[in-house]
């Protein structure tokens, strides 16, 4: 089943980064074309964006975070225009060089065609879509005879507990097989024996 992704979202944004020459460790702000598409956050220099729009080829993107591969959080920073995207605690960006695997990517919507609110709303939509795609991928890799996909709400309902009462009924809050806490946002499955 192919999931329908949220609509693409793109505009100019300031992106905080390191000196391209490597001569300084100071963080610098650069104006970037930033796009959200199919659960991916991509940015490139404005000249690359113009080249792409003019049909003269598809230049290599300046950077890309695949929100389908890493659970992340979007945090509004002090002031009215800045926000950052970073992996959740205990997670690392996948598909980026190792030195960036835990990096917080900071953006500033000052002067952008879209506000910080609009960016954060679009990022949340694409991150939710990314988690849904990851769940689908995980469940596709498991033989149907071994386990059956189940939602967190279905699991709690089978125990006679409403999802908003999790932890107050007879269901445990940890998987009896791997002893990891249940996460309503992660893929869950039930074994033939009921675990």
XYZ file of C-alpha atoms in Angstrom:
195
model
C 0.000 0.000 0.000
C 1.472 3.340 -1.060
C 1.004 6.078 1.534
C -0.080 9.503 0.306
C 2.462 12.077 1.431
C 1.749 15.635 2.538
C 2.005 18.356 -0.092
C 5.504 19.599 -0.957
C 6.578 22.794 0.770
C 9.433 25.043 -0.362
C 10.793 28.518 0.256
C 14.002 30.352 1.037
C 15.410 30.034 4.574
C 18.562 31.006 6.417
C 20.503 27.876 7.398
C 23.194 27.890 10.042
C 26.360 26.066 9.064
C 30.099 25.961 9.343
C 32.591 27.844 7.185
C 32.879 26.249 3.757
C 36.638 26.842 3.732
C 37.201 25.178 7.070
C 39.526 27.998 8.137
C 37.195 29.042 10.954
C 34.888 27.178 13.286
C 32.451 30.060 13.445
C 28.874 29.278 12.526
C 27.587 31.246 9.559
C 24.168 31.893 8.121
C 23.556 31.194 4.433
C 20.400 31.784 2.424
C 19.182 28.430 1.062
C 16.352 27.089 -1.031
C 14.739 24.577 1.349
C 12.182 22.002 0.285
C 10.091 19.361 2.033
C 9.017 16.542 -0.262
C 7.871 12.976 0.489
C 9.214 13.041 4.041
C 12.608 14.507 3.103
C 14.062 17.906 4.014
C 16.439 19.156 1.314
C 18.385 22.375 0.877
C 20.593 23.849 -1.799
C 22.127 27.183 -2.659
C 19.791 29.572 -4.426
C 21.828 29.312 -7.650
C 21.267 25.528 -7.669
C 17.537 26.096 -7.141
C 17.412 28.545 -10.063
C 19.314 26.072 -12.249
C 16.878 23.296 -11.319
C 13.832 25.522 -11.975
C 15.157 26.582 -15.379
C 15.355 22.956 -16.472
C 19.108 22.976 -17.010
C 19.608 19.828 -14.975
C 19.333 18.467 -11.486
C 22.324 19.713 -9.464
C 23.541 17.866 -6.415
C 21.593 19.075 -3.405
C 23.417 20.948 -0.692
C 22.018 18.639 1.943
C 19.251 16.221 2.763
C 17.635 14.778 5.867
C 15.413 11.765 5.268
C 12.724 11.990 7.935
C 11.641 8.449 6.999
C 14.886 7.038 8.383
C 15.267 8.960 11.660
C 12.744 9.972 14.288
C 13.236 13.663 14.913
C 11.891 16.672 16.734
C 11.235 20.211 15.588
C 11.963 22.850 18.232
C 11.101 26.554 18.084
C 13.982 28.674 19.354
C 13.891 31.998 21.202
C 12.617 34.827 19.066
C 9.984 34.677 16.384
C 11.795 33.173 13.411
C 14.298 30.429 14.352
C 13.770 26.675 14.739
C 15.897 23.543 14.720
C 15.470 19.969 13.532
C 17.321 17.279 15.470
C 17.118 13.527 16.032
C 15.197 12.354 19.083
C 17.323 11.389 22.081
C 18.960 8.035 21.392
C 18.526 8.352 17.613
C 20.968 9.475 14.913
C 20.469 10.872 11.433
C 20.838 8.122 8.872
C 22.151 8.869 5.403
C 24.419 11.730 6.502
C 28.181 11.760 7.176
C 28.986 10.407 10.672
C 30.081 13.813 11.975
C 26.525 15.106 11.369
C 24.656 12.086 12.772
C 23.553 13.878 15.971
C 23.657 17.459 14.695
C 20.831 19.915 15.244
C 20.131 21.746 11.979
C 19.145 25.360 12.710
C 17.073 27.507 10.361
C 15.786 31.075 10.436
C 12.613 32.130 8.601
C 13.517 35.852 8.731
C 12.826 37.149 5.237
C 11.333 33.843 4.078
C 8.139 33.618 2.046
C 6.824 31.337 4.825
C 6.687 31.987 8.572
C 8.289 29.837 11.267
C 4.792 28.587 12.127
C 4.218 27.437 8.529
C 7.636 25.761 8.389
C 7.132 23.940 11.695
C 3.638 22.803 10.668
C 4.959 21.459 7.340
C 7.929 19.790 9.057
C 5.615 18.060 11.551
C 3.441 16.781 8.684
C 6.438 15.406 6.806
C 7.944 13.889 9.982
C 4.604 12.117 10.730
C 4.523 10.880 7.145
C 8.130 9.711 7.507
C 7.229 7.696 10.632
C 4.247 6.134 8.809
C 6.494 5.120 5.886
C 9.031 3.648 8.332
C 6.254 1.613 10.031
C 5.052 0.317 6.671
C 8.600 -0.668 5.678
C 9.183 -2.431 8.991
C 5.941 -4.387 8.756
C 6.590 -5.396 5.134
C 9.808 -7.116 6.202
C 8.054 -9.392 8.707
C 6.411 -12.621 7.467
C 2.622 -12.438 7.943
C 2.554 -15.910 9.545
C 4.992 -14.799 12.242
C 3.273 -11.621 13.394
C 0.265 -9.469 12.666
C 0.524 -5.663 12.589
C -1.382 -3.977 15.392
C -1.795 -0.354 16.374
C -1.085 0.872 19.887
C -4.809 1.557 20.339
C -5.732 -1.983 19.186
C -3.207 -3.486 21.572
C -4.555 -1.496 24.514
C -8.177 -2.227 23.536
C -7.432 -5.978 23.497
C -6.402 -5.606 27.142
C -9.531 -3.627 27.978
C -7.610 -0.366 28.351
C -8.346 2.839 26.439
C -5.233 4.393 24.881
C -5.590 7.450 27.136
C -5.440 5.129 30.162
C -2.229 3.356 29.114
C -0.347 2.122 32.134
C -3.446 1.885 34.325
C -4.753 -1.497 33.154
C -3.524 -5.049 33.006
C -1.432 -4.490 29.841
C 2.225 -4.010 30.490
C 3.988 -0.927 29.218
C 6.897 -3.006 27.926
C 7.082 -5.745 25.337
C 7.144 -9.146 27.105
C 9.583 -10.440 24.467
C 12.227 -7.714 24.150
C 11.378 -5.731 27.341
C 11.442 -2.396 25.464
C 8.753 0.149 26.369
C 5.880 0.356 23.905
C 5.955 3.459 21.757
C 2.628 4.507 20.202
C 4.499 6.014 17.240
C 6.469 2.845 16.425
C 5.417 -0.234 14.483
C 3.826 -2.845 16.743
C 2.957 -6.458 15.962
C 1.332 -9.374 17.768
C 2.789 -12.885 17.630
C 0.537 -15.931 17.077
C 0.805 -16.733 20.813
C -0.609 -13.306 21.709
C 2.578 -11.497 22.719
